[in-house]
């Protein structure tokens, strides 16, 4: 009995590795695409609380051994718009990508909208290899990962015989389906394919918009190096995933810089516009009291807790009249207009306090939908939500 066991042990120790490494080899292609500068989800609802670069990095760190060998690529459109905040996002994305050691990123339309030098110097600073059809970039690069050669390219004619061929494109899936001769095409157009699409010998996958999920394609090669088998899975990056501390600090630094941007920017002109709940309460005390019991009255505190109280992209829905004359600007300058107050629903009508007979606008569902979007409030159901705030 013991003897047989001993034999089996030797057997598996000697024969198995040869069987795995001598004939078949597996490689994971971990990919993102059309991340659109989404550094992390807003956390507005648990249902949409997926993605984020610190979680992705944490996931990779925790699973490095079982994922290896792998290559990590971004198919492009990883930046948002070319605005001052968009530039900070672009820098934070690429800093995070360098921490995660991306093997290649593609420069697509979103990136091309920035000044060329800006993107080029970011890539250089962070030593991130890039492919693009824009001038000064290489269109293809060859990666050798533990003996498996992978050709990463943006050129539909750039496939080669001696490698696994991976094309990065921002064409829609329908356009990608017409391109021949590739093992894998990764699309960053914003289209979503829940499952890989097989067209002839090519597997087409899409980067999940805003990084809500990360894709993993597992290729198994035969002994000649051709792709023999292919499987796919999505990694949904939920709140249960432990964040990587290094990327988290990049994101925290980003928040500080965004805060600086807001505070340096010109405060919108003062206007005799928004009054604030305290003013309304002078004549409508019971309404103010009932409003205070709703979550709207604490909507700004939640931003402070999240470290996002100076991020224009959050403030817009968590305060009154942000960006408008006489609306909320910062907690220091306009504390009386923090939180979702009366005038976000009832509208702006300063003359009302002199002429009570002027009818205020009717509160309709459309008013709620400005903030209760599919992304930020996936459970929104007007009758149900209205019941919770009616006073
Ligand atoms: C388009 C409007 C909108 C934007 C922009 C927005 N939010 Fe929200 N947020 C909401 C709404 C609406 C809810 C309530 C969702 C619900 O419960 O249905 C919410 C809820 C939240 C919550 C959960 C509150 C709780 O009590 O659990 C957090 C946290 C939050 N938002 C943070 C942020 C942050 C951080 C940002 C910026 C990155 C942001 N929000 C941007 C509309 C927005
Ligand atoms: C100086 C007192 C005063 C202030 C301040 C005031 N209101 Fe009024 N408001 C009234 C009175 C009085 C009425 C009742 C008018 C009537 O019944 O014709 C009224 C009516 C309303 C109505 C019902 C209007 C309608 O169309 O039927 C709303 C909504 C309202 N106020 C909201 C507000 C909000 C929001 C604020 C703060 C921006 C505010 N009020 C500030 C005195 C005030
Ligand atoms: C200016 C943006 C804005 C508008 C307009 C707005 N909301 Fe909200 N709402 C929010 C935010 C932000 C939160 C989350 C606050 C928090 O939890 O801290 C929220 C939370 C809520 C909640 C609590 C959700 C829960 O599950 O307990 C209800 C209910 C709600 N809103 C109903 C409405 C209705 C109904 C309307 C329209 C009549 C409306 N809201 C208009 C931003 C807005
Ligand atoms: C999330 C949206 C929302 C917010 C915030 C809100 N209200 Fe209202 N309020 C409503 C809705 C909905 C009604 C029901 C009447 C309607 O359809 O216009 C109402 C009704 C009222 C009425 C009575 C109107 C009438 O027809 O008799 C007053 C007065 C009023 N609100 C004052 C306030 C004051 C003051 C605040 C802030 C302290 C406030 N509301 C905050 C949505 C809101």
XYZ file of C-alpha atoms and ligand atoms in Angstrom:
563
model
C 0.000 0.000 0.000
C 2.686 2.447 1.089
C 4.795 1.435 -1.844
C 2.050 2.206 -4.359
C 1.491 5.602 -2.823
C 5.183 6.342 -3.054
C 5.171 5.394 -6.725
C 2.242 7.631 -7.494
C 3.987 10.534 -5.831
C 7.084 10.096 -7.919
C 4.941 9.682 -10.959
C 3.071 12.897 -10.520
C 6.188 14.789 -9.549
C 8.078 13.763 -12.636
C 5.536 13.150 -15.351
C 2.991 15.899 -14.753
C 5.196 18.937 -15.163
C 6.538 17.539 -18.389
C 3.024 16.928 -19.641
C 2.039 20.531 -18.834
C 5.094 22.422 -19.875
C 6.294 20.247 -22.706
C 3.193 20.305 -24.874
C 0.498 22.671 -23.750
C 1.052 26.182 -22.410
C -1.516 28.546 -21.027
C -1.434 32.299 -21.025
C -3.918 34.702 -19.508
C -4.695 37.935 -21.279
C -6.103 40.302 -18.677
C -7.681 43.296 -20.361
C -9.449 46.575 -19.838
C -10.816 49.011 -22.421
C -12.945 52.178 -22.453
C -12.210 52.815 -18.781
C -12.947 56.474 -19.539
C -11.005 57.867 -16.619
C -13.132 56.035 -14.039
C -10.678 55.804 -11.167
C -13.229 54.329 -8.797
C -17.000 53.912 -8.635
C -18.931 56.690 -6.838
C -20.480 54.317 -4.317
C -23.934 55.823 -4.846
C -25.543 52.391 -4.874
C -24.293 48.907 -3.940
C -25.797 47.687 -7.232
C -23.395 49.775 -9.314
C -20.476 49.705 -6.895
C -18.119 47.782 -9.167
C -14.738 48.500 -10.608
C -11.993 50.879 -9.622
C -8.257 50.769 -10.112
C -7.316 50.104 -6.474
C -9.550 47.035 -6.470
C -8.164 45.807 -9.789
C -4.635 46.174 -8.494
C -5.599 44.430 -5.249
C -7.151 41.583 -7.201
C -4.069 41.134 -9.375
C -1.758 41.187 -6.369
C -3.852 38.576 -4.545
C -4.051 36.252 -7.564
C -0.671 36.826 -9.202
C 0.509 33.241 -8.845
C -2.562 31.542 -10.204
C -2.868 34.077 -13.052
C 0.751 33.751 -14.188
C 1.878 33.764 -16.851
C -0.246 36.654 -17.975
C -0.149 39.863 -19.947
C -2.084 42.944 -18.910
C -3.337 45.292 -21.630
C -5.684 48.232 -22.056
C -7.395 48.520 -25.432
C -7.649 52.310 -25.224
C -10.016 55.101 -24.233
C -8.730 54.881 -20.675
C -8.965 58.659 -20.271
C -11.922 60.985 -19.863
C -12.253 64.383 -21.580
C -9.398 66.864 -21.940
C -10.300 69.197 -19.060
C -8.121 70.165 -16.090
C -9.801 67.412 -14.059
C -9.555 65.056 -17.038
C -5.782 65.636 -17.121
C -5.533 64.695 -13.438
C -7.531 61.541 -14.170
C -5.303 60.622 -17.108
C -2.226 60.992 -14.904
C -3.803 58.939 -12.100
C -4.859 56.158 -14.485
C -1.372 55.836 -15.943
C 0.315 56.001 -12.542
C -1.973 53.212 -11.392
C -1.308 51.229 -14.572
C 2.419 51.498 -13.964
C 1.959 50.138 -10.427
C 0.017 47.231 -11.937
C 2.739 46.864 -14.608
C 0.540 47.049 -17.685
C 2.331 45.461 -20.619
C 0.667 47.692 -23.207
C -1.956 50.385 -23.588
C -3.548 51.586 -26.826
C -3.870 55.285 -27.577
C -7.346 55.841 -29.005
C -9.647 58.812 -29.619
C -10.041 59.841 -25.977
C -6.269 59.976 -25.518
C -5.718 61.642 -28.897
C -7.961 64.518 -27.761
C -5.269 65.529 -25.234
C -2.167 67.437 -26.316
C 0.163 64.831 -27.837
C 3.087 65.845 -25.623
C 0.973 65.498 -22.500
C 0.136 61.847 -23.148
C 3.603 61.004 -24.452
C 5.337 62.395 -21.390
C 2.955 60.622 -19.005
C 3.665 57.313 -20.742
C 7.378 58.013 -20.590
C 7.327 59.042 -16.927
C 5.574 55.828 -16.008
C 7.421 53.603 -18.491
C 4.228 52.228 -19.992
C 4.545 50.711 -23.477
C 1.926 52.070 -25.869
C 0.671 51.246 -29.343
C -1.215 53.650 -31.571
C -1.796 54.642 -35.152
C -0.985 58.220 -34.128
C 2.395 59.540 -35.193
C 5.515 58.867 -33.090
C 3.961 55.719 -31.618
C 4.693 52.143 -32.592
C 1.710 50.345 -34.058
C 2.756 46.956 -32.707
C 4.876 45.476 -29.993
C 6.012 41.946 -29.327
C 5.874 40.543 -25.817
C 7.652 37.365 -24.832
C 6.011 36.032 -21.712
C 7.819 32.949 -20.483
C 8.418 31.777 -24.026
C 4.980 32.625 -25.386
C 5.176 35.386 -27.971
C 2.285 37.819 -28.136
C 1.941 40.431 -30.849
C -0.042 43.423 -29.594
C -1.096 45.775 -32.343
C -3.535 48.478 -33.416
C -2.848 47.820 -37.100
C -5.465 45.460 -38.620
C -2.785 44.318 -41.129
C -0.120 43.885 -38.454
C -0.611 40.213 -37.580
C 2.391 37.885 -37.773
C 3.040 34.172 -38.135
C 5.237 33.531 -35.112
C 3.035 34.874 -32.309
C -0.359 34.944 -30.697
C -1.992 37.924 -32.399
C -3.974 40.414 -30.317
C -5.507 43.458 -32.005
C -6.637 46.457 -29.949
C -9.279 48.530 -31.703
C -11.882 51.175 -30.975
C -14.032 50.083 -33.896
C -17.465 48.884 -32.851
C -17.931 45.125 -32.579
C -19.646 45.073 -35.996
C -16.532 46.608 -37.576
C -14.151 44.406 -35.619
C -15.994 41.354 -36.971
C -14.776 42.188 -40.484
C -11.086 42.083 -39.547
C -9.386 38.767 -40.390
C -6.306 36.936 -39.258
C -6.249 37.650 -35.502
C -6.523 35.284 -32.566
C -8.057 37.933 -30.333
C -9.565 41.373 -30.936
C -10.167 43.585 -27.904
C -12.628 46.405 -28.542
C -12.651 49.729 -26.677
C -15.575 51.384 -28.458
C -17.859 51.197 -25.431
C -19.823 48.291 -26.949
C -20.515 45.472 -24.509
C -20.355 41.774 -25.361
C -21.297 39.700 -22.342
C -19.704 36.650 -23.927
C -16.832 36.535 -26.419
C -17.958 36.558 -30.045
C -16.309 34.018 -32.339
C -15.967 35.025 -35.977
C -14.042 32.479 -38.072
C -10.845 31.908 -36.101
C -11.041 35.166 -34.162
C -12.351 35.789 -30.678
C -13.757 39.283 -30.126
C -14.108 40.677 -26.613
C -14.923 44.157 -25.319
C -13.380 46.170 -22.542
C -16.156 46.731 -20.013
C -17.041 50.454 -20.009
C -15.701 52.379 -17.017
C -13.831 49.381 -15.747
C -16.843 47.863 -13.973
C -15.435 44.463 -14.877
C -12.073 43.201 -16.026
C -11.857 40.445 -18.617
C -9.578 37.440 -18.532
C -9.015 35.339 -21.629
C -7.132 32.108 -21.144
C -5.350 30.828 -24.221
C -3.962 27.336 -24.323
C -1.334 26.745 -26.972
C -0.587 23.470 -28.690
C 3.026 22.328 -29.116
C 3.368 24.257 -32.399
C 2.462 27.514 -30.651
C -0.951 27.870 -32.263
C -3.963 28.712 -30.094
C -5.745 25.495 -29.251
C -8.293 26.430 -26.665
C -9.743 29.621 -25.355
C -11.827 30.419 -22.327
C -13.122 33.681 -20.919
C -14.311 35.088 -17.649
C -15.213 38.446 -16.170
C -13.902 39.641 -12.850
C -16.508 41.862 -11.179
C -14.619 44.152 -8.865
C -16.965 44.569 -5.918
C -16.551 46.167 -2.509
C -15.384 42.815 -1.102
C -12.081 43.065 -2.958
C -9.194 44.375 -0.924
C -7.745 47.518 -2.442
C -4.081 47.861 -3.237
C -2.594 50.453 -0.891
C -0.243 51.964 -3.483
C -3.006 52.624 -5.991
C -5.261 53.856 -3.185
C -2.680 56.497 -2.352
C -2.588 57.561 -6.019
C -6.375 58.002 -5.873
C -6.192 59.921 -2.598
C -3.595 62.231 -4.080
C -5.885 62.716 -7.058
C -8.707 63.751 -4.698
C -6.419 66.339 -3.103
C -5.448 67.740 -6.489
C -9.091 67.906 -7.591
C -9.861 69.752 -4.395
C -7.089 72.220 -5.199
C -8.465 72.715 -8.712
C -11.911 73.579 -7.370
C -10.595 75.954 -4.732
C -8.340 77.746 -7.225
C -11.131 78.112 -9.764
C -13.198 81.266 -9.882
C -16.236 81.096 -7.660
C -19.347 81.669 -9.773
C -20.582 85.217 -9.426
C -22.802 85.800 -6.481
C -26.360 86.099 -7.611
C -29.489 86.856 -5.693
C -30.555 83.359 -6.381
C -30.580 80.374 -4.027
C -31.883 81.035 -0.528
C -31.185 77.756 1.221
C -33.403 75.640 3.456
C -32.861 77.763 6.549
C -34.488 80.686 4.773
C -37.453 78.607 3.568
C -37.840 77.278 7.107
C -38.650 80.740 8.385
C -42.099 80.273 6.905
C -42.250 76.501 6.300
C -40.858 75.021 9.498
C -42.810 71.735 9.405
C -41.593 71.116 5.864
C -38.020 71.721 6.874
C -38.430 69.323 9.780
C -39.737 66.559 7.569
C -36.988 67.234 5.001
C -34.355 66.892 7.709
C -35.479 63.309 8.253
C -34.755 62.373 4.636
C -31.385 61.275 3.342
C -31.300 64.398 1.167
C -30.486 66.418 4.274
C -27.307 64.384 4.812
C -26.258 64.074 1.194
C -23.195 66.257 1.610
C -21.937 64.542 4.759
C -21.658 61.380 2.748
C -19.244 63.144 0.372
C -17.141 64.371 3.260
C -16.975 60.799 4.532
C -15.938 59.590 1.103
C -13.193 62.244 0.858
C -14.956 63.727 -2.166
C -16.411 66.920 -0.764
C -14.432 69.034 -3.232
C -14.998 66.943 -6.333
C -17.264 68.779 -8.805
C -18.264 65.430 -10.289
C -19.894 64.490 -6.989
C -21.037 67.829 -5.656
C -23.390 68.428 -8.564
C -25.936 65.939 -7.192
C -25.203 66.286 -3.486
C -25.823 70.032 -3.036
C -27.925 72.932 -4.311
C -27.268 74.787 -7.551
C -23.611 73.772 -7.925
C -21.923 75.615 -10.781
C -24.699 78.184 -11.060
C -24.702 81.809 -10.028
C -25.425 81.935 -6.324
C -25.323 78.152 -5.994
C -23.125 75.905 -3.862
C -19.387 76.319 -4.405
C -17.425 74.885 -1.461
C -18.235 74.053 2.123
C -16.098 76.998 3.268
C -17.755 79.587 1.006
C -21.382 78.379 0.860
C -22.076 76.029 3.770
C -25.761 76.972 3.733
C -26.181 75.317 0.329
C -24.698 71.895 1.055
C -27.014 68.854 0.805
C -30.004 68.307 -1.482
C -32.287 71.085 -0.348
C -35.737 72.472 -1.061
C -34.779 74.458 -4.133
C -33.410 71.432 -5.973
C -37.003 70.159 -6.076
C -39.156 73.242 -5.800
C -37.050 75.369 -8.067
C -35.493 78.729 -7.823
C -37.883 81.579 -7.246
C -36.561 84.340 -5.090
C -39.614 86.503 -5.582
C -41.659 83.838 -3.827
C -40.634 85.201 -0.425
C -42.262 88.522 -1.278
C -45.136 87.327 -3.396
C -46.406 84.054 -1.895
C -49.125 83.803 -4.469
C -46.605 83.038 -7.203
C -46.993 79.304 -7.763
C -43.745 77.315 -7.377
C -43.028 74.783 -10.075
C -44.705 71.424 -9.710
C -42.372 68.718 -8.502
C -42.311 66.001 -11.145
C -40.372 62.790 -11.730
C -38.192 64.571 -14.270
C -36.737 66.702 -11.471
C -35.648 63.616 -9.533
C -34.109 62.031 -12.625
C -31.509 64.798 -12.855
C -29.792 63.006 -9.942
C -31.521 59.641 -9.682
C -29.943 58.255 -12.837
C -29.669 54.565 -13.717
C -26.041 54.558 -12.649
C -26.404 56.540 -9.420
C -29.769 55.204 -8.307
C -30.550 51.915 -10.054
C -33.433 51.167 -7.666
C -35.187 54.454 -8.369
C -38.927 53.953 -8.724
C -40.811 57.235 -8.615
C -43.898 56.261 -6.571
C -41.778 54.315 -4.065
C -39.145 57.038 -3.698
C -41.699 59.849 -3.630
C -43.417 58.223 -0.681
C -40.184 58.361 1.296
C -39.666 62.096 0.851
C -43.156 63.537 0.643
C -43.940 65.980 3.419
C -26.012 62.132 -11.158
C -26.091 62.442 -9.744
C -25.035 61.948 -8.784
C -23.675 62.088 -8.884
C -22.893 62.737 -10.010
C -23.116 61.511 -7.699
N -24.108 61.027 -6.906
Fe -23.877 60.007 -5.150
N -25.866 59.641 -5.077
C -26.788 60.116 -5.982
C -28.101 59.575 -5.662
C -29.371 59.844 -6.419
C -27.934 58.763 -4.526
C -29.008 57.950 -3.813
C -29.148 56.635 -4.521
C -30.250 55.742 -3.982
O -30.253 55.435 -2.778
O -31.100 55.348 -4.785
C -26.502 58.829 -4.193
C -25.917 58.143 -3.115
C -24.580 58.219 -2.791
C -23.976 57.496 -1.715
C -24.665 56.512 -0.788
C -25.280 57.227 0.329
C -25.794 56.306 1.402
O -26.449 56.841 2.321
O -25.596 55.103 1.334
C -22.642 57.825 -1.728
C -21.558 57.324 -0.793
C -22.426 58.737 -2.816
N -23.645 58.945 -3.450
C -21.200 59.279 -3.149
C -20.962 59.955 -4.339
C -19.644 60.302 -4.795
C -18.351 60.030 -4.050
C -19.791 60.904 -6.012
C -18.734 61.405 -6.937
C -17.695 60.457 -7.308
C -21.219 60.928 -6.297
N -21.880 60.344 -5.265
C -21.755 61.450 -7.439
C -26.554 60.943 -7.057
C -25.300 61.273 -7.529
C -41.543 84.793 4.020
C -42.181 83.522 4.102
C -41.837 82.474 3.068
C -40.608 82.070 2.731
C -39.258 82.574 3.219
C -40.802 80.979 1.810
N -42.129 80.769 1.594
Fe -42.976 79.328 0.508
N -44.802 80.002 0.870
C -45.100 81.003 1.793
C -46.512 81.124 1.939
C -47.236 82.075 2.871
C -47.067 80.176 1.073
C -48.510 79.863 0.867
C -49.045 80.593 -0.304
C -50.431 80.172 -0.636
O -50.930 79.241 -0.004
O -50.951 80.772 -1.567
C -45.981 79.506 0.430
C -46.124 78.472 -0.493
C -45.080 77.641 -0.873
C -45.235 76.456 -1.685
C -46.510 75.961 -2.280
C -46.676 76.780 -3.528
C -47.683 76.288 -4.496
O -47.343 76.398 -5.676
O -48.724 75.799 -4.096
C -44.000 75.915 -1.835
C -43.642 74.652 -2.603
C -43.092 76.784 -1.140
N -43.760 77.806 -0.574
C -41.724 76.526 -1.075
C -40.840 77.448 -0.535
C -39.406 77.263 -0.603
C -38.689 76.119 -1.303
C -38.844 78.309 0.043
C -37.382 78.623 0.218
C -36.657 78.814 -0.999
C -39.935 79.132 0.520
N -41.126 78.571 0.143
C -39.761 80.265 1.232
C -44.162 81.742 2.473
C -42.804 81.659 2.364
C -29.943 67.326 -6.649
C -30.007 65.898 -6.734
C -31.242 65.162 -6.290
C -32.552 65.399 -6.647
C -33.078 66.477 -7.585
C -33.329 64.402 -5.991
N -32.537 63.584 -5.233
Fe -33.122 62.062 -4.042
N -31.204 61.742 -3.462
C -30.117 62.460 -3.893
C -28.935 62.012 -3.183
C -27.523 62.523 -3.380
C -29.346 61.002 -2.296
C -28.482 60.213 -1.328
C -28.280 60.978 -0.083
C -27.594 60.173 0.997
O -27.931 59.018 1.208
O -26.715 60.737 1.648
C -30.788 60.869 -2.488
C -31.586 59.975 -1.797
C -32.940 59.839 -1.993
C -33.761 58.894 -1.298
C -33.302 57.918 -0.232
C -33.148 56.591 -0.873
C -33.432 55.471 0.042
O -33.446 54.342 -0.481
O -33.658 55.693 1.228
C -35.041 59.035 -1.767
C -36.257 58.260 -1.344
C -35.006 60.078 -2.763
N -33.713 60.545 -2.862
C -36.107 60.500 -3.487
C -36.118 61.554 -4.392
C -37.260 61.992 -5.143
C -38.624 61.347 -5.111
C -36.862 63.059 -5.886
C -37.701 63.912 -6.808
C -38.932 64.396 -6.280
C -35.458 63.284 -5.582
N -35.036 62.340 -4.688
C -34.700 64.284 -6.135
C -30.113 63.447 -4.838
C -31.240 64.015 -5.396
C -36.767 65.717 -3.033
C -37.648 66.787 -3.391
C -38.104 67.754 -2.353
C -37.342 68.441 -1.452
C -35.834 68.367 -1.277
C -38.232 69.288 -0.721
N -39.519 69.096 -1.152
Fe -41.146 70.130 -0.561
N -42.330 68.930 -1.690
C -41.885 67.954 -2.545
C -43.006 67.305 -3.139
C -42.938 66.160 -4.121
C -44.157 67.932 -2.622
C -45.613 67.585 -2.929
C -46.265 68.719 -3.702
C -45.880 68.792 -5.142
O -46.128 67.841 -5.895
O -45.390 69.878 -5.549
C -43.693 68.957 -1.711
C -44.480 69.829 -1.026
C -44.052 70.960 -0.346
C -44.874 72.033 0.137
C -46.355 72.119 0.038
C -46.801 72.437 -1.316
C -48.280 72.392 -1.460
O -48.695 72.098 -2.588
O -48.982 72.636 -0.486
C -44.055 72.943 0.739
C -44.459 74.250 1.373
C -42.728 72.423 0.635
N -42.760 71.236 -0.023
C -41.629 73.044 1.154
C -40.366 72.487 1.169
C -39.252 73.014 1.909
C -39.302 74.270 2.745
C -38.198 72.202 1.680
C -36.821 72.295 2.249
C -36.690 72.391 3.680
C -38.641 71.162 0.770
N -39.961 71.351 0.514
C -37.821 70.154 0.271
C -40.551 67.641 -2.826
C -39.475 68.163 -2.131
